[in-house]
Coordinates of C-alpha atoms and ligand atoms in Angstrom, one line a residue:
M7 CA 18.8 -16.6 -0.3
P8 CA 17.8 -13.1 0.6
L9 CA 18.7 -10.5 -2.1
S10 CA 20.2 -8.2 0.6
E11 CA 21.2 -8.4 4.2
Y12 CA 19.7 -5.0 4.9
P13 CA 16.0 -4.9 5.8
L14 CA 13.7 -3.5 3.2
R15 CA 11.9 -0.4 4.5
L16 CA 8.2 -0.9 3.8
A17 CA 5.7 1.9 4.1
V18 CA 2.0 0.8 4.4
I19 CA -0.3 3.6 3.4
I20 CA -3.9 3.6 4.7
G21 CA -5.8 5.5 2.0
S22 CA -9.2 6.0 3.5
V23 CA -9.7 8.9 5.9
R24 CA -13.4 9.1 6.5
K25 CA -15.0 8.8 9.9
D26 CA -15.9 5.2 11.0
R27 CA -13.8 3.9 8.1
F28 CA -13.1 0.2 7.7
G29 CA -9.5 0.7 6.5
P30 CA -7.7 0.3 9.8
T31 CA -9.3 -3.2 10.2
V32 CA -7.9 -4.2 6.9
A33 CA -4.5 -2.7 7.6
T34 CA -4.3 -4.3 11.1
W35 CA -5.0 -7.7 9.6
L36 CA -2.4 -7.0 6.8
M37 CA 0.2 -6.1 9.5
T38 CA -0.2 -9.5 11.2
R39 CA 1.2 -11.0 7.9
V40 CA 3.8 -8.3 7.3
E41 CA 5.2 -8.4 10.8
G42 CA 5.7 -12.1 10.7
R43 CA 8.2 -11.8 7.9
D44 CA 12.0 -11.4 8.3
G45 CA 13.8 -8.6 6.6
L46 CA 11.1 -5.9 6.6
E47 CA 11.1 -2.7 8.6
T48 CA 7.7 -1.1 8.5
D49 CA 6.2 2.3 8.8
V50 CA 2.4 2.6 8.8
I51 CA 1.3 5.9 7.3
D52 CA -2.3 6.6 8.1
L53 CA -3.4 9.5 5.9
A54 CA -6.2 10.2 8.4
D55 CA -3.4 11.4 10.8
L56 CA -1.9 13.8 8.4
Q57 CA -2.7 17.3 7.0
L58 CA -1.7 17.2 3.3
P59 CA -3.1 20.4 1.6
A60 CA -5.1 19.6 -1.5
D61 CA -3.6 22.6 -3.3
L62 CA -0.2 20.7 -3.1
G63 CA 1.3 23.9 -1.9
G64 CA 3.2 22.4 1.0
G65 CA 2.7 23.1 4.7
G66 CA 0.9 21.0 7.2
D67 CA 2.5 17.6 7.3
T68 CA 3.9 17.7 3.8
A69 CA 7.5 17.7 4.7
G70 CA 7.3 14.9 7.2
F71 CA 5.2 12.8 4.8
L72 CA 7.7 13.3 2.0
K73 CA 10.5 12.3 4.3
R74 CA 8.7 9.0 5.1
I75 CA 8.0 8.3 1.4
D76 CA 11.6 9.1 0.5
R77 CA 12.9 6.8 3.2
A78 CA 10.8 3.8 2.1
D79 CA 12.1 1.2 -0.4
A80 CA 8.6 -0.3 -1.1
F81 CA 5.0 0.5 -0.5
I82 CA 1.7 -1.2 0.1
V83 CA -1.3 1.0 -0.5
V84 CA -4.5 -0.1 1.4
T85 CA -7.4 1.4 -0.6
P86 CA -11.2 1.1 -0.6
E87 CA -13.4 1.8 -3.6
Y88 CA -15.7 4.8 -3.7
N89 CA -17.9 5.2 -6.7
H90 CA -15.6 3.0 -8.9
G91 CA -12.5 5.0 -7.9
Y92 CA -10.0 5.4 -5.1
P93 CA -10.3 8.1 -2.4
G94 CA -9.5 11.7 -3.2
G95 CA -7.2 12.1 -0.2
L96 CA -5.1 9.2 -1.5
K97 CA -4.6 11.0 -4.8
T98 CA -3.6 14.2 -3.0
A99 CA -1.0 12.2 -1.0
I100 CA 0.4 10.6 -4.2
D101 CA 0.5 13.9 -6.0
T102 CA 2.3 15.5 -3.0
G103 CA 5.4 13.6 -3.9
R104 CA 7.3 13.0 -7.1
D105 CA 10.8 11.6 -7.0
E106 CA 10.1 10.2 -3.6
W107 CA 8.1 7.4 -5.4
K108 CA 10.5 6.9 -8.2
A109 CA 12.0 3.5 -9.0
K110 CA 10.2 1.8 -6.1
P111 CA 7.6 -0.9 -6.1
V112 CA 4.0 -0.4 -5.0
A113 CA 1.6 -3.3 -4.0
F114 CA -2.1 -3.0 -3.3
V115 CA -4.5 -4.4 -0.7
S116 CA -8.0 -3.2 -1.8
Y117 CA -11.4 -3.7 -0.3
G118 CA -14.9 -2.7 -1.0
G119 CA -18.3 -4.1 -2.0
T120 CA -18.9 -6.2 -5.0
A121 CA -15.6 -5.3 -6.8
G122 CA -13.3 -5.6 -3.8
G123 CA -11.6 -2.4 -4.7
L124 CA -10.2 -3.8 -7.9
R125 CA -11.3 -0.7 -9.9
S126 CA -9.4 1.5 -7.5
V127 CA -6.3 -0.6 -8.1
E128 CA -6.6 -0.5 -11.9
Q129 CA -6.8 3.3 -11.7
L130 CA -3.9 3.6 -9.4
R131 CA -1.5 1.6 -11.6
P132 CA -1.2 4.3 -14.3
V133 CA -0.9 7.0 -11.7
F134 CA 2.1 5.2 -10.2
A135 CA 3.5 4.5 -13.7
E136 CA 3.6 8.2 -14.4
L137 CA 5.7 8.6 -11.2
Q138 CA 8.1 5.8 -12.4
A139 CA 7.0 3.6 -9.6
V140 CA 6.6 -0.1 -10.4
T141 CA 3.3 -1.7 -9.5
V142 CA 3.4 -5.4 -8.4
R143 CA 1.2 -7.8 -10.3
S144 CA -0.4 -9.7 -7.6
A145 CA -2.8 -7.6 -5.5
V146 CA -5.0 -8.6 -2.6
S147 CA -8.7 -7.7 -2.9
L148 CA -11.3 -8.2 -0.3
H149 CA -14.9 -8.4 -1.6
W150 CA -17.7 -7.4 0.8
A151 CA -14.9 -6.8 3.2
D152 CA -16.9 -6.1 6.3
S153 CA -18.4 -9.6 6.1
L154 CA -15.0 -11.2 6.2
F155 CA -14.1 -10.1 9.7
D156 CA -15.6 -10.7 13.1
E157 CA -16.5 -7.8 15.5
R158 CA -12.9 -8.0 16.9
G159 CA -11.4 -7.5 13.5
R160 CA -10.2 -11.1 13.1
M161 CA -10.5 -12.5 9.6
L162 CA -13.1 -15.3 9.6
D163 CA -11.7 -17.5 6.8
P164 CA -8.0 -16.4 6.5
E165 CA -6.4 -19.1 4.4
R166 CA -6.9 -17.7 0.9
P167 CA -6.4 -14.0 1.7
E168 CA -3.3 -14.8 3.7
S169 CA -1.9 -16.8 0.9
A170 CA -2.6 -13.9 -1.5
V171 CA -0.8 -11.5 0.9
D172 CA 2.2 -13.8 1.0
T173 CA 2.4 -14.0 -2.8
M174 CA 2.1 -10.2 -3.1
L175 CA 4.8 -9.7 -0.4
R176 CA 7.2 -12.1 -2.1
Q177 CA 6.9 -10.1 -5.4
L178 CA 7.1 -6.8 -3.5
E179 CA 10.3 -7.9 -1.7
W180 CA 11.9 -9.0 -4.9
W181 CA 11.2 -5.7 -6.7
G182 CA 12.1 -3.8 -3.5
H183 CA 15.6 -5.3 -3.3
V184 CA 16.2 -5.1 -7.1
L185 CA 15.1 -1.5 -7.4
R186 CA 17.0 -0.4 -4.3
A187 CA 20.2 -1.9 -5.8
G188 CA 19.4 -0.1 -9.1
R189 CA 18.9 3.2 -7.3
G190 CA 22.2 2.7 -5.7
R191 CA 23.9 2.5 -9.1
G192 CA 22.5 5.8 -10.3
D193 CA 19.3 7.8 -10.9
C194 CA 16.6 6.4 -13.0
P195 CA 16.4 8.7 -16.1
G196 CA 13.5 11.1 -16.5
Ligands
LIG217 C1 -19.0 7.1 -1.0 C2 -18.9 5.6 -1.1 C3 -18.9 5.0 -2.3 C4 -18.7 3.6 -2.5 N1 -18.7 3.1 -3.8 C5 -18.4 1.8 -3.9 C6 -18.2 1.2 -5.2 O1 -18.3 1.9 -6.2 N2 -17.9 -0.1 -5.3 C7 -17.8 -0.9 -4.2 O2 -17.5 -2.1 -4.4 N3 -17.9 -0.4 -3.0 C8 -18.3 0.9 -2.8 N4 -18.4 1.4 -1.5 C9 -18.2 0.5 -0.4 C10 -16.9 0.8 0.2 O3 -15.8 0.3 -0.6 C11 -16.8 0.1 1.6 O4 -17.8 0.6 2.4 C12 -15.4 0.3 2.2 O5 -15.5 -0.3 3.5 C13 -15.1 1.8 2.4 O6 -13.9 1.9 3.0 P1 -13.6 2.8 4.3 O7 -14.7 2.3 5.3 O8 -12.3 2.5 4.8 O9 -13.9 4.2 3.9 C14 -18.6 2.8 -1.3 C15 -18.6 3.4 -0.1 C16 -18.7 4.7 0.0 C17 -18.7 5.4 1.4

């Protein structure tokens, strides 16, 4: 039984912004799984399309970005790994908001070389905890990601990664509905 008849508003955040990045390939594949599910209304936020000042002083696309984060009930962060960490632009985007993230669940799809972006995810969890967001246990990590897709961006051996996405989405949806109901009953303290 669905936890709510109202669709969950899911924002998918593409965290890499560099030229010739692989992130959109991963995000496009992820969206094929997300769009096949009932009860989700999605907004893809590609940080490469936005100007978010690193001094956190507002301006640029700050107001529009915060409106989209505020509107969302749940997030999936798509992140690579750069030198054992996540991209600086992603940190700026996260720090641009505060209460917009609060009492909402965050799931991760990471990718990279040998570690599949797992180190980025482990570093992102305490960042979101500080914002009182709840990170979902099951993450999806793609090791040597560029070898997993053909030149048209199709996943070569999709069974396991797709099953990992589905597990992650089920957890995200559960938290998304529960926390939305909780937010409706009053502000999370702090
Ligand atoms: C500056 C830089 C540092 C990287 N450091 C790591 C790393 O520490 N561990 C890893 O597994 N992959 C690392 N990689 C590989 C990237 O995770 C991989 O190229 C990924 O596709 C980058 O995402 P993007 O193309 O969307 O920017 C690094 C790549 C770059 C460009």
